[in-house]
Rosetta silent file (secondary structure, phi, psi, omega in degrees, C-alpha in Angstrom):
SEQUENCE: MRKALGPALVATAYVVSRILAWRAGVRFDDEGLSYLWQLLDPDQLRDHPWQSVWYLHTSPPAFNLYVGLILHNFPGASTLAFHLTYMAAGLTLSFCLYALMVRLTVIPWIATLVTILFVISPSAICYENWLMYDYPIAVCLVAAALAIHVFVKRGGWVAGCVMGFLL
SCORE:     score description
SCORE:     0.000 S_00000001
   1 L     0.000  132.094  179.277  177.301   72.348  116.488 S_00000001
   2 L   -63.273  152.271 -173.980  177.272   68.932  118.102 S_00000001
   3 L   -61.350  -37.953 -176.890  173.960   67.154  118.138 S_00000001
   4 L   -89.406  -10.660 -177.016  173.589   67.110  121.942 S_00000001
   5 H   -68.789  -41.400  179.934  174.954   70.604  122.543 S_00000001
   6 H   -58.788  -55.790  177.874  171.783   72.416  121.439 S_00000001
   7 H   -60.419  -34.067  178.555  169.411   70.555  123.787 S_00000001
   8 H   -66.205  -41.550  177.255  171.969   70.835  126.612 S_00000001
   9 H   -66.196  -38.922  177.684  172.168   74.614  126.167 S_00000001
  10 H   -63.029  -46.050  179.830  168.372   74.848  126.027 S_00000001
  11 H   -63.466  -40.985  178.329  168.041   72.814  129.234 S_00000001
  12 H   -63.164  -45.160  178.253  170.696   74.905  130.954 S_00000001
  13 H   -61.912  -38.949  179.064  168.994   78.145  129.938 S_00000001
  14 H   -62.300  -51.480 -176.690  165.680   76.747  131.158 S_00000001
  15 H   -63.692  -46.600 -178.690  167.002   75.745  134.577 S_00000001
  16 H   -63.564  -43.016 -179.091  169.011   78.942  135.110 S_00000001
  17 H   -65.482  -35.568  179.630  166.118   81.199  134.051 S_00000001
  18 H   -72.458  -35.009  175.248  163.687   79.401  136.391 S_00000001
  19 H   -65.384  -44.399  178.560  166.114   79.684  139.307 S_00000001
  20 H   -64.643  -38.257  177.395  166.551   83.401  138.613 S_00000001
  21 H   -64.625  -42.097  178.301  162.778   83.855  138.314 S_00000001
  22 H   -61.500  -44.431  179.437  162.293   82.071  141.643 S_00000001
  23 H   -66.408  -27.052  178.178  164.921   84.288  143.283 S_00000001
  24 L   -80.496   -6.580  176.200  163.185   87.341  141.798 S_00000001
  25 L   105.239    7.807  178.981  159.958   86.327  143.540 S_00000001
  26 L   -75.980  124.201  179.212  158.013   84.591  140.780 S_00000001
  27 L  -127.226  156.466 -179.603  155.735   81.981  142.369 S_00000001
  28 L   -69.131  132.101 -177.589  153.142   79.656  140.920 S_00000001
  29 E  -105.851  105.119  175.325  149.676   81.243  140.951 S_00000001
  30 L  -116.567   22.772  179.316  146.846   78.790  141.554 S_00000001
  31 H   -67.147  -18.042  179.272  144.491   81.254  143.239 S_00000001
  32 H   -65.270  -13.211  177.128  142.219   80.959  140.219 S_00000001
  33 H   -54.690  -31.717 -174.937  140.927   77.676  141.632 S_00000001
  34 H   -89.289  -16.098 -174.603  138.437   79.650  143.667 S_00000001
  35 L  -135.982  -11.142 -178.127  137.098   82.037  141.033 S_00000001
  36 L   -70.506  129.846 -177.217  137.877   81.021  137.444 S_00000001
  37 L   -73.815  -17.605  179.249  134.681   80.146  135.584 S_00000001
  38 L   -73.418  -18.793 -177.282  136.544   77.646  133.375 S_00000001
  39 L  -100.734  142.626  174.538  137.145   75.402  136.383 S_00000001
  40 L   -74.096  173.399 -179.617  134.560   73.301  138.114 S_00000001
  41 L   -57.615  123.858 -177.434  134.100   73.490  141.873 S_00000001
  42 H   -58.520  -33.729  178.230  137.453   72.527  143.454 S_00000001
  43 H   -65.743  -42.317  177.645  135.745   70.472  146.170 S_00000001
  44 H   -66.518  -40.321  178.831  133.866   68.438  143.573 S_00000001
  45 H   -65.072  -37.412  179.939  137.016   68.045  141.480 S_00000001
  46 H   -70.826  -44.240 -174.066  138.975   66.873  144.507 S_00000001
  47 H   -84.667  -33.824 -177.032  136.356   64.448  145.823 S_00000001
  48 L  -139.071   66.808 -174.206  134.804   63.248  142.539 S_00000001
  49 H   -62.378  -44.964 -176.748  137.122   64.147  139.617 S_00000001
  50 H   -69.357  -43.538 -179.034  135.781   61.626  137.076 S_00000001
  51 H   -65.324  -40.335  179.909  132.125   62.168  137.931 S_00000001
  52 H   -61.398  -45.529 -178.470  132.526   65.966  137.827 S_00000001
  53 H   -69.748  -35.763 -178.806  134.087   65.933  134.378 S_00000001
  54 H   -65.523  -46.586 -175.144  131.570   63.389  133.075 S_00000001
  55 H   -89.689  -23.134 -177.720  128.452   65.311  134.114 S_00000001
  56 L  -119.652   58.279 -172.390  129.778   68.873  133.908 S_00000001
  57 L   -87.941   11.829  178.522  131.717   68.680  130.663 S_00000001
  58 L   -74.206  -25.545  172.578  130.838   72.158  129.369 S_00000001
  59 L   -82.008  165.598 -178.040  134.059   73.479  130.890 S_00000001
  60 L   -57.274  107.448 -171.132  137.366   72.260  129.404 S_00000001
  61 H   -66.560  -41.165 -177.795  137.162   68.579  130.397 S_00000001
  62 H   -66.272  -41.836  179.620  140.822   67.586  130.038 S_00000001
  63 H   -67.874  -41.488  177.846  142.039   70.572  132.038 S_00000001
  64 H   -64.162  -37.275  177.452  139.391   70.054  134.710 S_00000001
  65 H   -65.134  -42.848  176.032  140.342   66.381  134.922 S_00000001
  66 H   -57.687  -49.645  179.792  144.004   67.353  135.325 S_00000001
  67 H   -60.927  -44.129 -179.058  143.108   69.822  138.099 S_00000001
  68 H   -63.273  -42.049  179.816  140.844   67.276  139.764 S_00000001
  69 H   -67.112  -37.349  175.885  143.468   64.533  139.707 S_00000001
  70 H   -65.682  -46.662 -179.937  146.095   66.856  141.194 S_00000001
  71 H   -62.946  -36.795 -178.037  143.690   68.027  143.913 S_00000001
  72 H   -72.556  -42.751 -174.876  142.649   64.450  144.627 S_00000001
  73 H   -87.674  -20.792 -179.484  146.137   62.901  144.717 S_00000001
  74 L  -129.722   66.122 -172.633  148.057   65.769  146.351 S_00000001
  75 L   -62.409  -34.752 -178.786  145.622   67.308  148.861 S_00000001
  76 L   -95.368  -11.313 -174.358  148.229   69.104  150.958 S_00000001
  77 L  -133.271   38.363 -176.389  150.688   69.943  148.211 S_00000001
  78 H   -66.017  -37.108  179.314  148.574   70.738  145.173 S_00000001
  79 H   -61.402  -43.721  177.951  150.371   74.016  144.432 S_00000001
  80 H   -64.000  -41.530  179.306  153.719   72.224  144.340 S_00000001
  81 H   -64.240  -43.155  175.877  152.273   69.459  142.152 S_00000001
  82 H   -59.129  -46.459 -176.875  150.791   72.023  139.738 S_00000001
  83 H   -63.060  -44.750 -179.447  154.096   73.873  139.628 S_00000001
  84 H   -64.897  -39.856  178.885  156.168   70.744  139.001 S_00000001
  85 H   -69.089  -35.535  177.477  153.885   69.527  136.220 S_00000001
  86 H   -69.633  -34.937  176.902  153.922   72.950  134.574 S_00000001
  87 H   -67.965  -39.793  175.639  157.723   73.026  134.794 S_00000001
  88 H   -62.340  -39.130  176.835  157.885   69.576  133.187 S_00000001
  89 H   -64.808  -38.305  178.599  155.564   70.897  130.488 S_00000001
  90 H   -64.706  -41.468  177.670  157.849   73.902  129.997 S_00000001
  91 H   -67.780  -39.139  176.027  160.904   71.731  129.550 S_00000001
  92 H   -61.741  -44.685  178.023  158.961   69.499  127.155 S_00000001
  93 H   -59.131  -42.176 -179.085  157.854   72.556  125.190 S_00000001
  94 H   -62.848  -48.256 -179.422  161.464   73.744  124.967 S_00000001
  95 H   -66.163  -39.675  179.470  162.799   70.435  123.665 S_00000001
  96 H   -66.272  -39.979  178.556  159.907   70.004  121.219 S_00000001
  97 H   -62.502  -45.294  177.889  160.354   73.539  119.893 S_00000001
  98 H   -62.161  -48.523 -177.993  164.068   72.945  119.331 S_00000001
  99 H   -62.231  -39.344  179.218  163.484   69.526  117.731 S_00000001
 100 H   -63.842  -43.249  179.323  160.768   70.901  115.456 S_00000001
 101 H   -64.629  -41.680  178.765  163.005   73.697  114.203 S_00000001
 102 H   -63.601  -41.801  178.759  165.891   71.324  113.550 S_00000001
 103 H   -65.458  -28.461  177.827  163.551   68.951  111.685 S_00000001
 104 L   -87.338   18.478  174.825  162.333   71.899  109.604 S_00000001
 105 L    65.112   30.465  169.553  165.981   72.445  108.554 S_00000001
 106 L   -76.262  139.754  179.246  166.675   75.498  110.683 S_00000001
 107 L   -57.671  132.511 -173.504  170.417   75.755  111.302 S_00000001
 108 H   -54.624  -38.203 -179.738  171.022   74.149  114.721 S_00000001
 109 H   -71.036  -30.033  175.904  172.691   77.162  116.323 S_00000001
 110 H   -72.104  -41.052  176.566  169.818   79.379  115.198 S_00000001
 111 H   -60.733  -40.568  177.699  167.298   76.860  116.527 S_00000001
 112 H   -63.724  -46.605 -178.684  169.182   76.840  119.830 S_00000001
 113 H   -62.726  -46.719 -179.746  169.263   80.625  120.013 S_00000001
 114 H   -63.833  -41.166  179.177  165.563   81.036  119.170 S_00000001
 115 H   -65.310  -41.573  177.846  164.575   78.355  121.660 S_00000001
 116 H   -64.092  -40.347  176.984  166.680   79.950  124.397 S_00000001
 117 H   -61.775  -38.095  175.411  165.121   83.332  123.651 S_00000001
 118 H   -66.417  -45.733 -175.733  161.705   81.740  124.022 S_00000001
 119 H   -60.901  -40.242 -176.457  162.677   79.903  127.216 S_00000001
 120 L   -89.665   -1.119 -178.045  163.985   83.015  128.962 S_00000001
 121 L   -67.337  141.474  179.413  161.194   85.299  127.767 S_00000001
 122 H   -58.841  -34.346 -179.697  159.095   86.835  130.546 S_00000001
 123 H   -66.684  -39.758  177.455  155.871   85.713  128.882 S_00000001
 124 H   -63.507  -42.015  179.703  156.951   82.052  128.874 S_00000001
 125 H   -66.323  -41.188  179.979  157.906   82.291  132.540 S_00000001
 126 H   -65.996  -47.194  179.785  154.641   84.026  133.457 S_00000001
 127 H   -65.231  -30.763  178.224  152.408   81.559  131.617 S_00000001
 128 H   -71.084  -17.938 -177.872  154.336   78.668  133.130 S_00000001
 129 L  -110.419   26.214 -179.843  153.526   79.993  136.595 S_00000001
 130 E  -133.708  124.545 -178.882  149.780   80.502  136.112 S_00000001
 131 L   -74.867   89.964  176.642  147.199   77.772  136.515 S_00000001
 132 L  -153.253  160.299 -173.100  145.335   78.134  133.253 S_00000001
 133 L   -81.559   -1.329 -179.130  145.023   75.908  130.209 S_00000001
 134 H   -61.640  -44.844 -176.884  146.908   78.217  127.822 S_00000001
 135 H   -69.130  -47.167  175.682  150.322   76.762  128.586 S_00000001
 136 H   -59.931  -33.267  177.221  149.343   73.081  128.338 S_00000001
 137 H   -66.065  -41.158  177.894  147.630   73.857  125.031 S_00000001
 138 H   -61.766  -41.965  178.392  150.828   75.465  123.713 S_00000001
 139 H   -61.495  -46.740 -179.405  152.801   72.384  124.746 S_00000001
 140 H   -62.384  -40.284 -178.696  150.306   70.081  123.021 S_00000001
 141 H   -67.455  -42.469  179.241  150.309   72.140  119.818 S_00000001
 142 H   -68.382  -42.051  177.727  154.098   72.260  119.482 S_00000001
 143 H   -64.629  -36.810  177.637  154.388   68.552  120.318 S_00000001
 144 H   -66.796  -39.243  176.774  151.608   67.804  117.808 S_00000001
 145 H   -62.095  -40.211  176.509  153.438   69.792  115.121 S_00000001
 146 H   -64.396  -42.546  178.784  156.540   67.732  115.834 S_00000001
 147 H   -65.372  -37.562  177.234  154.506   64.501  115.659 S_00000001
 148 H   -62.683  -43.237  179.698  152.924   65.616  112.373 S_00000001
 149 H   -63.236  -43.873  177.828  156.368   66.233  110.909 S_00000001
 150 H   -62.234  -42.041 -179.403  157.577   62.819  112.055 S_00000001
 151 H   -63.861  -42.350 -179.196  154.424   61.210  110.657 S_00000001
 152 H   -68.681  -40.420 -176.907  154.788   62.916  107.277 S_00000001
 153 H   -77.110  -42.461 -174.108  158.514   62.119  106.956 S_00000001
 154 H  -107.456  -28.457 -172.780  158.580   58.577  108.349 S_00000001
 155 L    77.243 -163.197  178.505  154.996   57.419  108.549 S_00000001
 156 L   100.848  146.583 -175.626  154.089   54.783  111.057 S_00000001
 157 H   -77.330  -25.358 -179.283  151.135   54.287  113.303 S_00000001
 158 H   -65.898  -49.624  179.259  152.890   55.439  116.510 S_00000001
 159 H   -62.253  -38.118  177.962  153.528   58.949  115.221 S_00000001
 160 H   -65.165  -41.057  178.344  149.992   59.063  113.849 S_00000001
 161 H   -67.650  -41.495  177.566  148.489   58.021  117.179 S_00000001
 162 H   -61.719  -45.412  178.828  150.630   60.530  119.095 S_00000001
 163 H   -58.786  -48.529 -179.885  149.616   63.246  116.649 S_00000001
 164 H   -63.338  -40.530  178.930  145.924   62.380  116.974 S_00000001
 165 H   -63.393  -45.106 -178.009  146.073   62.218  120.767 S_00000001
 166 H   -68.082  -35.756  178.808  147.792   65.589  121.053 S_00000001
 167 L   -76.022    0.000    0.000  145.439   67.273  118.652 S_00000001
């Protein structure tokens, strides 16, 4: 299998599955902004994102900061901004998962197949369309595993810093 064919097939499967999910009626769910206990008050996050996270850091601070920055910078289109960032995270997760398997000496066509099965799975699509920190954590963990592998094989301070940041 050519080196670029696997990622191209993964990207194609990702795009086609998201279009089909959209046509089937799957929409991004950010209604949890008003009732999820893990999130700080949306008005405070929108108006004072840094101050809210600094003083009320018992909730997940990185996720609350992300929500606050989206609410602050995209006041009329926050749902679209959440959805686009989660889709970017989904594509990143797909490429990192494929790259990690190839680096762990999985046969490339098997890595492609497993990644495509993950990408088109209903659970991946559902978690990608729900405003909760589970999906970003999954992206960070897979990317961190890839960074750890790069750090162990090649060394270097860049891979180590990326690994530490993601973890």
